[in-house]
XYZ file of N, CA, C and O in Angstrom:
744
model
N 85.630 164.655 25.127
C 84.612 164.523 26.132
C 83.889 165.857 26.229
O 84.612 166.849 26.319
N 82.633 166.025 26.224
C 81.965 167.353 26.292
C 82.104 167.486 27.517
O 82.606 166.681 28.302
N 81.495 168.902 27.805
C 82.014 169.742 28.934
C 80.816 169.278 29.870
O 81.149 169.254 31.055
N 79.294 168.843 29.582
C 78.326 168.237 31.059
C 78.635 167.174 31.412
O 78.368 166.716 32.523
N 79.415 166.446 30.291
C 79.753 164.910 31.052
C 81.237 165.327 31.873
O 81.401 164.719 32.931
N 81.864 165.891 31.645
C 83.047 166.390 32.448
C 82.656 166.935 33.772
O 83.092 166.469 34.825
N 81.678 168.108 33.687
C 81.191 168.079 34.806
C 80.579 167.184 35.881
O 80.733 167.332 37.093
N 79.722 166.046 35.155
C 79.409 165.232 36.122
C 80.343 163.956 36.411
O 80.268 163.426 37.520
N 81.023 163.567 35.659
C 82.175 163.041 36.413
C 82.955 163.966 37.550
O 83.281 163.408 38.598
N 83.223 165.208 37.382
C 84.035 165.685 38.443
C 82.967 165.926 39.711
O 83.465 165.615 40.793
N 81.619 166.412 39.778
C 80.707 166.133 40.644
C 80.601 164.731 41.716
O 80.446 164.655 42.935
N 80.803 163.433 40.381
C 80.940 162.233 41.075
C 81.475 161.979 41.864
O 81.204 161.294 42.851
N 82.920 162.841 41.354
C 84.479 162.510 41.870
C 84.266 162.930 43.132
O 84.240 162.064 44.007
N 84.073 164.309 43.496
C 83.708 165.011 45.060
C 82.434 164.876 45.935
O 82.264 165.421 47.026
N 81.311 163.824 45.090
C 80.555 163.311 46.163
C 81.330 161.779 46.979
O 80.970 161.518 48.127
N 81.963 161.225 46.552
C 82.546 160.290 46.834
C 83.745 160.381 47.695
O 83.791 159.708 48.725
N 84.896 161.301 47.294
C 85.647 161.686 47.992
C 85.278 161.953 49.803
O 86.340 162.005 50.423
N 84.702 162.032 50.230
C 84.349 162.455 51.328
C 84.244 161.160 52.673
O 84.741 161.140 53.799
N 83.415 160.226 51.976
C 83.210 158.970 52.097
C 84.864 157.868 52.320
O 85.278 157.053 53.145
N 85.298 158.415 51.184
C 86.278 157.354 51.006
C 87.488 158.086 52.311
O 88.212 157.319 52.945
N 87.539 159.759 52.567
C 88.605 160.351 52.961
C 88.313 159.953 54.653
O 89.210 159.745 55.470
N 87.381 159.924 54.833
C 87.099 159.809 56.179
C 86.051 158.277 56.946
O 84.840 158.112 57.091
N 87.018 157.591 57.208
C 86.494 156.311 57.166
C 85.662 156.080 58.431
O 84.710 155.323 58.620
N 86.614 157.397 59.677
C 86.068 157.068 60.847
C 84.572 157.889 61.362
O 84.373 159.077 61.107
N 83.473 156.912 62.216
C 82.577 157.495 62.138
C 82.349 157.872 63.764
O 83.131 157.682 64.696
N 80.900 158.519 63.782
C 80.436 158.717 65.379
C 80.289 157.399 66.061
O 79.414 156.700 65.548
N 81.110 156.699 67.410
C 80.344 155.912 68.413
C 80.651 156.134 68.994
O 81.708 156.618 69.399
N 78.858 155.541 69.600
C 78.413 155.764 70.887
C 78.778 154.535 71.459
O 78.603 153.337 71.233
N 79.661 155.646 72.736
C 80.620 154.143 73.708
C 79.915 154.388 75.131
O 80.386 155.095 76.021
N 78.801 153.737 75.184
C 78.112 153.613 76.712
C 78.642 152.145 78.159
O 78.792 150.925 78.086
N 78.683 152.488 78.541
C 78.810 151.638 79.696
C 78.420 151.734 81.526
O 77.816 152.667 82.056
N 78.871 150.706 82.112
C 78.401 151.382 83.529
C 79.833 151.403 84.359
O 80.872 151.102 83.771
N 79.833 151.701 85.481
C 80.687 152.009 86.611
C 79.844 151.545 88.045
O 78.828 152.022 88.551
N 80.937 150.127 88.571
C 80.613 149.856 89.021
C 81.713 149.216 90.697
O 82.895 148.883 90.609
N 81.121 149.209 91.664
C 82.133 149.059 92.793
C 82.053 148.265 93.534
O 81.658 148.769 94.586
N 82.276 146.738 93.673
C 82.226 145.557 94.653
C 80.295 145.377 93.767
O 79.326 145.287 94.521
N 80.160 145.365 92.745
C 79.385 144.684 91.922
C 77.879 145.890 91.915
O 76.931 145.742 91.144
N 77.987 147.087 93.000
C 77.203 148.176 92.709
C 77.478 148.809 91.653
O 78.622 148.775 91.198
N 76.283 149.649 90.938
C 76.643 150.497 90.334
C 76.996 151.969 91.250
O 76.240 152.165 92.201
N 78.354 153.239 90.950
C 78.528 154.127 91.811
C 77.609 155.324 90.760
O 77.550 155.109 89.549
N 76.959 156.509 91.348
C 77.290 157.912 90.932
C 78.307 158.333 91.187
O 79.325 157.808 91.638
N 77.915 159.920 90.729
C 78.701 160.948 90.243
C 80.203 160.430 90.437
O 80.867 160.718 91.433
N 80.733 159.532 89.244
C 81.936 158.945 88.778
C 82.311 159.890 87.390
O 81.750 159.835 86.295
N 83.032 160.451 87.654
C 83.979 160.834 86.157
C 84.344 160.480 85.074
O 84.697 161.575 84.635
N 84.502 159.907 84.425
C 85.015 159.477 83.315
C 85.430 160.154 81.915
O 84.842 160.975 81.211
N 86.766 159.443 81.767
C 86.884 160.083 80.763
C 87.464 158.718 79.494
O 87.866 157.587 79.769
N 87.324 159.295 78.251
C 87.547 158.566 77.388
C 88.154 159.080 76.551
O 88.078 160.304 76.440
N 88.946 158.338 75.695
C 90.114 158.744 74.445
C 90.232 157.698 73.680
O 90.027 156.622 74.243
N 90.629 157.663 72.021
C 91.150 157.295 71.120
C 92.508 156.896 71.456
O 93.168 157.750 72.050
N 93.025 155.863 71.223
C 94.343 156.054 70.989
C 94.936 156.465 69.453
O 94.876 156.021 68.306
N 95.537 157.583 70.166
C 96.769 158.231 68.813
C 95.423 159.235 68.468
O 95.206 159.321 67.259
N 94.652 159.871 69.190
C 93.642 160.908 68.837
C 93.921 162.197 70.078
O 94.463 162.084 71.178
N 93.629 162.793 69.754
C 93.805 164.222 70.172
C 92.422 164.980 70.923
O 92.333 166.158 71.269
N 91.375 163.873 71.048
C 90.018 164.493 71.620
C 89.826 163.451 73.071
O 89.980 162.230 73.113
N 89.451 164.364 74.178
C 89.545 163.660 74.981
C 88.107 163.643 75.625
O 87.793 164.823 75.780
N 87.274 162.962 75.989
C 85.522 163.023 76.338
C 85.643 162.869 77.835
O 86.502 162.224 78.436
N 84.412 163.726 78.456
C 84.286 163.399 79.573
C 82.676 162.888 79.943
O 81.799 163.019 79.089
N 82.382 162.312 81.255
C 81.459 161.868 81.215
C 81.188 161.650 82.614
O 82.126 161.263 83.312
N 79.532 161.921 83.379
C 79.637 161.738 85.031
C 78.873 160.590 84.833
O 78.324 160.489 83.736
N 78.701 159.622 85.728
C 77.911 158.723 86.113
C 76.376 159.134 86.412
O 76.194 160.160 87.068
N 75.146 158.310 85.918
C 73.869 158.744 86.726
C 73.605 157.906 87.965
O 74.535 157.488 88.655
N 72.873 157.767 88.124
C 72.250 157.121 89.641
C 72.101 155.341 89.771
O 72.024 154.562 90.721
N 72.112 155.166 87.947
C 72.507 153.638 87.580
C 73.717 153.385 87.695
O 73.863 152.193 87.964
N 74.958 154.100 87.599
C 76.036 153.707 87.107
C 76.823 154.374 85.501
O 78.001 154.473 85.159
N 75.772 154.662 84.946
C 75.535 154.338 83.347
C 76.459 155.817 82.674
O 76.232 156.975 83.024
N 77.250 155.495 81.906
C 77.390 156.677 81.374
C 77.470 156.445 79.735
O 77.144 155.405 79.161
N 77.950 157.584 79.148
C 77.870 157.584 77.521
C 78.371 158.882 77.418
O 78.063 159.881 78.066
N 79.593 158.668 76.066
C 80.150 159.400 75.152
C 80.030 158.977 73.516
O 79.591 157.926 73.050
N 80.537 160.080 72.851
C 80.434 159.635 71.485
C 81.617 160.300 70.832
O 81.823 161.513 70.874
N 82.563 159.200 70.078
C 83.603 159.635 69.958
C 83.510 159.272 68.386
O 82.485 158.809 67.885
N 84.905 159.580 67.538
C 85.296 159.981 66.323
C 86.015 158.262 66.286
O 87.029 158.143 66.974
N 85.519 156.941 65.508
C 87.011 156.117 65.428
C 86.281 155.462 63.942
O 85.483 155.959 63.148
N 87.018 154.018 63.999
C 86.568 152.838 63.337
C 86.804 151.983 64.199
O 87.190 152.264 65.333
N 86.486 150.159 63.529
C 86.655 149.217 63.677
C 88.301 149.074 63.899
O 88.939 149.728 63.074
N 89.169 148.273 64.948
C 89.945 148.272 64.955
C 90.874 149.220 66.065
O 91.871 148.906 66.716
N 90.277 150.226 66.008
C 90.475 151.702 67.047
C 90.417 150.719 68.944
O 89.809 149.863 69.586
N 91.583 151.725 69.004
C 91.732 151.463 70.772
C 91.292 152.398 71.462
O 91.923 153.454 71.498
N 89.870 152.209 72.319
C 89.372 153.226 73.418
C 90.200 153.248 74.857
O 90.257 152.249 75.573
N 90.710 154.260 75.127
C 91.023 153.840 77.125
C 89.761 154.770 77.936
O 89.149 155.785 77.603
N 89.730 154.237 78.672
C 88.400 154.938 79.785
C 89.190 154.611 81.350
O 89.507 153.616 82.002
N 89.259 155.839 81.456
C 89.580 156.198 83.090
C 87.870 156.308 83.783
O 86.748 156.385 83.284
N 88.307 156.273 84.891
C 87.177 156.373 85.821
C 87.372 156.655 87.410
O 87.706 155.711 88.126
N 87.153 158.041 88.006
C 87.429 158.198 89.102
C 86.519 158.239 89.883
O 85.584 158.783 89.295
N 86.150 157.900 91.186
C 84.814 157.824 92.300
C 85.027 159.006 92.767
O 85.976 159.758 92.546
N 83.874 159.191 93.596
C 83.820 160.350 94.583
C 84.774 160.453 95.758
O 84.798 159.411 96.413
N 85.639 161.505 96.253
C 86.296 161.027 97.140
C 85.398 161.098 98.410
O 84.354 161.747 98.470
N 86.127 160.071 99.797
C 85.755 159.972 101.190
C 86.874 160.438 102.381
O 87.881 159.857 102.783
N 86.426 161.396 102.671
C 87.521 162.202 103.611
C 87.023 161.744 105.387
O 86.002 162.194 105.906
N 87.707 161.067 105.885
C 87.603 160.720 106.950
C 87.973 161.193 108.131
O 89.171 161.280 108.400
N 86.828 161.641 109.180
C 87.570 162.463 110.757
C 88.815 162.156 111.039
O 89.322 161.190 110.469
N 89.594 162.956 112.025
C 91.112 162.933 112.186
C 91.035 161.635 112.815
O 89.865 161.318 113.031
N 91.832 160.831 113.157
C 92.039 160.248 114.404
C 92.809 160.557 115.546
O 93.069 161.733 115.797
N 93.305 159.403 116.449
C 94.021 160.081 117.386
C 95.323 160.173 117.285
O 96.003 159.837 118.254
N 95.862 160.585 116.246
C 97.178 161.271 116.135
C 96.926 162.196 115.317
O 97.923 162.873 115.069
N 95.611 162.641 114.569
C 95.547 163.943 114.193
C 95.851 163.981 112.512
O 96.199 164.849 111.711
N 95.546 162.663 112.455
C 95.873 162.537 110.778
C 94.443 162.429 109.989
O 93.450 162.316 110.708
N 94.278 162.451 108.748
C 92.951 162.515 108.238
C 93.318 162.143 107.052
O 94.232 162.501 106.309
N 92.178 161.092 106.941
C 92.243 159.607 105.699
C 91.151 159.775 104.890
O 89.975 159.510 105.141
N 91.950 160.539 103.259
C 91.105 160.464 101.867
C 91.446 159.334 101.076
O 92.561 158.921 100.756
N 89.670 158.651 100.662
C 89.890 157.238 99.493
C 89.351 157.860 98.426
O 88.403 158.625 98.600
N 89.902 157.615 97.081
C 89.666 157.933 95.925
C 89.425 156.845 94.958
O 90.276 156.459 94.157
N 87.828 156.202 95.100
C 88.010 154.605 93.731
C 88.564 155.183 93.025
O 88.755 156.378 93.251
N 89.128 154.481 91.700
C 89.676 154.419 90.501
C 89.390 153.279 89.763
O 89.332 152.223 90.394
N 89.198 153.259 88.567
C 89.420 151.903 87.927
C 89.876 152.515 86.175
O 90.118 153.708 85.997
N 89.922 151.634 85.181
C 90.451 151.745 84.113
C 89.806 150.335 83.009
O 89.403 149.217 83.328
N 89.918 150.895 81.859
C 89.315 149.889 80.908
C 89.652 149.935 79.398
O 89.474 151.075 78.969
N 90.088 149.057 78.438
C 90.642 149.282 77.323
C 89.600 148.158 76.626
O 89.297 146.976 76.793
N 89.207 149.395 75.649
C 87.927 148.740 74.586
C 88.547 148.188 73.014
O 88.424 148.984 72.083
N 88.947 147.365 72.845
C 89.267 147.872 71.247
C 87.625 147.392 70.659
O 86.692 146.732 71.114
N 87.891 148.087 69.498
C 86.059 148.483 68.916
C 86.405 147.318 67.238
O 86.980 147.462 66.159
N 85.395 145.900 68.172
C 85.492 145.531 66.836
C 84.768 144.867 66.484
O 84.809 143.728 66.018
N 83.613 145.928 66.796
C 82.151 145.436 65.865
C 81.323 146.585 66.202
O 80.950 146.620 67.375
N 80.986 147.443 65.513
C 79.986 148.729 65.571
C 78.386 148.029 65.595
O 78.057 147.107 64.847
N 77.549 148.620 66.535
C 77.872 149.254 67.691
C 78.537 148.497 68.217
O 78.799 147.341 67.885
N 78.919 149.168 69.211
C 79.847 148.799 70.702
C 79.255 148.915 71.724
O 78.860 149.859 72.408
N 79.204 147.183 71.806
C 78.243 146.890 72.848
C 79.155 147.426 74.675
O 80.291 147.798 74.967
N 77.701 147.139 75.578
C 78.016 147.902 76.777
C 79.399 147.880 77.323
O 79.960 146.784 77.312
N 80.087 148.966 77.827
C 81.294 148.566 78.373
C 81.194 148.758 80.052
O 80.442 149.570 80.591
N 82.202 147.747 80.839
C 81.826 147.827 82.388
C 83.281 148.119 82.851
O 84.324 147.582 82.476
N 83.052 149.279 83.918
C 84.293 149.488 84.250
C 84.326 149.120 85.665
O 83.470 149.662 86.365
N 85.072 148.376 86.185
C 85.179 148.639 88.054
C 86.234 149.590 88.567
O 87.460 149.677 88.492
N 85.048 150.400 89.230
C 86.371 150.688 90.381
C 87.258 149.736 91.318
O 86.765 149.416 92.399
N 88.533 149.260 90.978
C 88.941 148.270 91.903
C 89.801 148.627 92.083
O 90.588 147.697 92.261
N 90.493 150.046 92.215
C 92.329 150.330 92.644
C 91.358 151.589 93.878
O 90.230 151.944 93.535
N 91.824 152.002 94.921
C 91.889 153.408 95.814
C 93.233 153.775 95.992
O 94.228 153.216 96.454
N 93.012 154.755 95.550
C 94.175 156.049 95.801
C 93.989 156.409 97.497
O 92.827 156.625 97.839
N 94.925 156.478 98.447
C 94.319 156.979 99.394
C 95.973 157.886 99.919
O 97.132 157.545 99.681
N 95.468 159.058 100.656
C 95.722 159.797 101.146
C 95.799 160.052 102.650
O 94.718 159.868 103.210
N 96.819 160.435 103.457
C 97.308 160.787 104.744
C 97.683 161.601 104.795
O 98.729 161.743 104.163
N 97.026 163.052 105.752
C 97.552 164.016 106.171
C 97.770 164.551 107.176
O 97.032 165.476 107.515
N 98.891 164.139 108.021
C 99.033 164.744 109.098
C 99.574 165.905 109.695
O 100.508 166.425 109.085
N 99.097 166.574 111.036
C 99.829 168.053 111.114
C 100.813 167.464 112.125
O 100.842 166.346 112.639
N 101.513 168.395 112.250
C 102.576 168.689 113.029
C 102.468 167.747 114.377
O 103.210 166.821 114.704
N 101.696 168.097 114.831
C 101.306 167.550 116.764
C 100.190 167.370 116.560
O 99.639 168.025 115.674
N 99.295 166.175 117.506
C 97.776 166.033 117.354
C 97.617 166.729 118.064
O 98.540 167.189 118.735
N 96.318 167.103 118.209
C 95.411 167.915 119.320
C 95.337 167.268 120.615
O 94.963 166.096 120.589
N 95.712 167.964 122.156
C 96.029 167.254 123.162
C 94.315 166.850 123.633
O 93.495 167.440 122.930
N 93.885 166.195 124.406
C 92.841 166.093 124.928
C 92.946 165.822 126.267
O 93.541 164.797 126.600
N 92.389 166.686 127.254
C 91.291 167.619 126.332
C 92.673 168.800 126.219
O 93.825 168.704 126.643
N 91.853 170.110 125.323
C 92.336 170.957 124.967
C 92.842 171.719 125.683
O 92.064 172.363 126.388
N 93.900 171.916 125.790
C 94.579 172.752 126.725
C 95.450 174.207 126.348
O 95.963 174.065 125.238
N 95.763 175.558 126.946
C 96.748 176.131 126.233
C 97.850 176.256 127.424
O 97.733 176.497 128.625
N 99.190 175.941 126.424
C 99.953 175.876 127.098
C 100.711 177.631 127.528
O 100.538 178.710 126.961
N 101.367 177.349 128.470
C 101.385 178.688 128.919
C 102.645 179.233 128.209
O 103.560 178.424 128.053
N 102.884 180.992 127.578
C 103.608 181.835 126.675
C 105.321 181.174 126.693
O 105.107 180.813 127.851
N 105.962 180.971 126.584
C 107.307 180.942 126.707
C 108.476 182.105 126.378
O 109.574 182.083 126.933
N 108.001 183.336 125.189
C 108.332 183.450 124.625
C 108.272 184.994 125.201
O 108.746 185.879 124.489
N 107.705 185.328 126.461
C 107.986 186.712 127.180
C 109.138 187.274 127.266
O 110.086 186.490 127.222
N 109.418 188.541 127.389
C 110.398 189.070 128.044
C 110.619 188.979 129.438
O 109.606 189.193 130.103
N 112.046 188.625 130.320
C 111.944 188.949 131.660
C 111.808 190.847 131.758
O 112.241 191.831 131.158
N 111.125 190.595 132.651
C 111.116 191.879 133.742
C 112.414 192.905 133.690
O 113.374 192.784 134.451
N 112.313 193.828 132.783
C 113.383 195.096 133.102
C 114.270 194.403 131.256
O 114.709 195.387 130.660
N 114.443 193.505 130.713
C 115.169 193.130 130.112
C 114.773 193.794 128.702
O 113.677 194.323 128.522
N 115.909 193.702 127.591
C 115.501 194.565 126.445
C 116.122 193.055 125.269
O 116.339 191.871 125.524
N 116.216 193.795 124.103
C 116.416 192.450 123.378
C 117.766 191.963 123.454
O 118.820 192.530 123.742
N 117.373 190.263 122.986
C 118.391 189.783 123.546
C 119.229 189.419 125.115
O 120.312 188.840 125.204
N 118.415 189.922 126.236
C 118.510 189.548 127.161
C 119.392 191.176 127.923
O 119.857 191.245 129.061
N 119.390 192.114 127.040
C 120.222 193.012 127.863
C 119.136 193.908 128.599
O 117.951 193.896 128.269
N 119.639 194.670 129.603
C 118.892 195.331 130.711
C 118.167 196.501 129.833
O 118.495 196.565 128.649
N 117.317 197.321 130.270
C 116.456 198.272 129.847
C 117.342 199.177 130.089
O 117.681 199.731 129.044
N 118.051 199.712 131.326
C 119.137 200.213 131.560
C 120.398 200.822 130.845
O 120.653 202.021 130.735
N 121.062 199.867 130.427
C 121.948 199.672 129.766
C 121.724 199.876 128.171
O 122.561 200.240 127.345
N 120.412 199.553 127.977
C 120.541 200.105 126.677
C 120.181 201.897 126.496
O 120.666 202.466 125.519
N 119.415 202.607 127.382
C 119.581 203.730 127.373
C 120.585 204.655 127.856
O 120.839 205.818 127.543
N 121.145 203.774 128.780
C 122.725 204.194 128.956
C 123.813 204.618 127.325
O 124.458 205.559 126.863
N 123.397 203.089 126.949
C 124.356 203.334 125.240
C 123.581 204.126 124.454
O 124.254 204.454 123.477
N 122.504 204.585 124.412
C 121.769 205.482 123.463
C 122.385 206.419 123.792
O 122.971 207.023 122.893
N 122.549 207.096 125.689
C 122.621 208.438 125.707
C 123.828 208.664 125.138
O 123.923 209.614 124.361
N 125.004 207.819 125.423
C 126.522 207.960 124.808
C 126.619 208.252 123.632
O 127.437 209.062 123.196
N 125.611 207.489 122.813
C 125.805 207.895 121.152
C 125.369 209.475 121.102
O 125.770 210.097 120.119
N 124.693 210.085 121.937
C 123.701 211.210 121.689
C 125.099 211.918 121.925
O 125.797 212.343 121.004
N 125.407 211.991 123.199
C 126.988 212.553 123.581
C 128.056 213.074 122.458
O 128.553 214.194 122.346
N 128.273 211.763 121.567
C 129.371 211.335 120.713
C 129.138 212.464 119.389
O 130.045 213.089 118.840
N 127.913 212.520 119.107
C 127.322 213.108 117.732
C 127.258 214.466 118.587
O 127.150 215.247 117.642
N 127.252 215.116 119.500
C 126.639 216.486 120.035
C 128.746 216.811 119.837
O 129.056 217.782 119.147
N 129.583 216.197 120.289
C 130.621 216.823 120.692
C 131.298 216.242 119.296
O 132.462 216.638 119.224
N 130.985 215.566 118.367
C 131.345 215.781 116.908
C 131.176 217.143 116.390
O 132.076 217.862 115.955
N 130.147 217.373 116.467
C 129.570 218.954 115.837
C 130.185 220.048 116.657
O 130.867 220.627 115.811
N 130.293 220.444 117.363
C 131.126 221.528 118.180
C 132.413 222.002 117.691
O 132.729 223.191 117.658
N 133.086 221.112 117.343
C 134.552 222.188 116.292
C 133.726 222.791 115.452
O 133.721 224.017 115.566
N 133.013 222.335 114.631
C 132.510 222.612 113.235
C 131.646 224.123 114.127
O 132.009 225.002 113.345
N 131.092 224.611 114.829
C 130.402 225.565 115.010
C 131.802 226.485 115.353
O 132.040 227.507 114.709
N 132.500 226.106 116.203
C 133.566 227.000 116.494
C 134.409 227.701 115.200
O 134.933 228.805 115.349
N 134.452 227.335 114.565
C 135.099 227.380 113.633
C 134.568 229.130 112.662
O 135.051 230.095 112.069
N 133.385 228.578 113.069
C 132.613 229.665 111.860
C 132.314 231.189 112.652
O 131.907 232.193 112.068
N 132.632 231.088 114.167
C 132.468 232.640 114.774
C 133.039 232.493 114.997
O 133.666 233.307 115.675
């Protein structure tokens, strides 16, 4: 075999290769997000391959509508999460305060390029309760200190007295410790 036809067979060989190595292509996976049959905004979304390692994100516009473009083929399993905006609600009267979070979820398998519209509902809420300790009394009141000292008293309930009484004793104790020790030396 001469050496230009060798070359262009091996040319052949690596325009082709490329084609054959990588089967999966770009789609575009658009759909809307939608809640009791509205479309919502600023919804999240995210999308993945199954058994793929790239994960897409995506916000909602003012239709509903969003779009990613991912790496698959025919056959390929999409999942699409989708989270709403949350709604944080005034306390009530025990002082608790109520967050809703839509959610919904959707599994595409892709099996016909393009891939026609996909619709997700929000139809699960996450919701949230947080309450403090004690509600707020109404109306607002402050309750009065508990936590004073009585009059003349030191900690723990002992007299002001008495504890400088035991200070001066220690002062005593340490002054007539030291006194041999001076005697000693004149």
């Amino acid at each position: 075999m001469s050496r230009p036809r060798l070359l262009a067979l091996a040319a052949a060989a690596l325009l082709a290769l490329p084609s054959a190595a990588s089967a999966a292509s770009g789609i575009d996976l658009a759909g809307t997000v939608t809640r009791d049959g509205t479309p919502v905004e600023n919804v999240a979304v995210t999308a993945w391959l199954d058994g793929g390692d790239m994960i897409l994100s995506a916000t909602t516009d003012a239709d509903g509508a969003f779009s990613v473009q991912l790496e698959g083929e025919v056959g390929g399993v999409v999942q699409i999460r989708a989270t709403g905006p949350t709604v944080t609600f005034p306390p009530d009267a025990r002082g608790c305060v109520r967050s809703e979070t839509p959610t919904g979820r959707s599994t595409v398998t892709l099996e016909v390029l393009p891939v026609p519209p996909v619709a997700v509902l929000l139809d699960s809420v996450r919701v949230s309760n947080v309450c403090g300790a004690t509600a707020t009394p109404r109306p607002a009141i402050t309750p009065p200190a508990t936590d004073a000292a009585r009059p003349g008293a030191g900690p723990r309930g002992t007299s002001t007295g008495a504890l400088v009484g035991l200070v001066g004793l220690m002062g005593l104790v340490v002054a007539l410790a030291g006194l041999p020790a001076r005697r000693r030396r004149g």
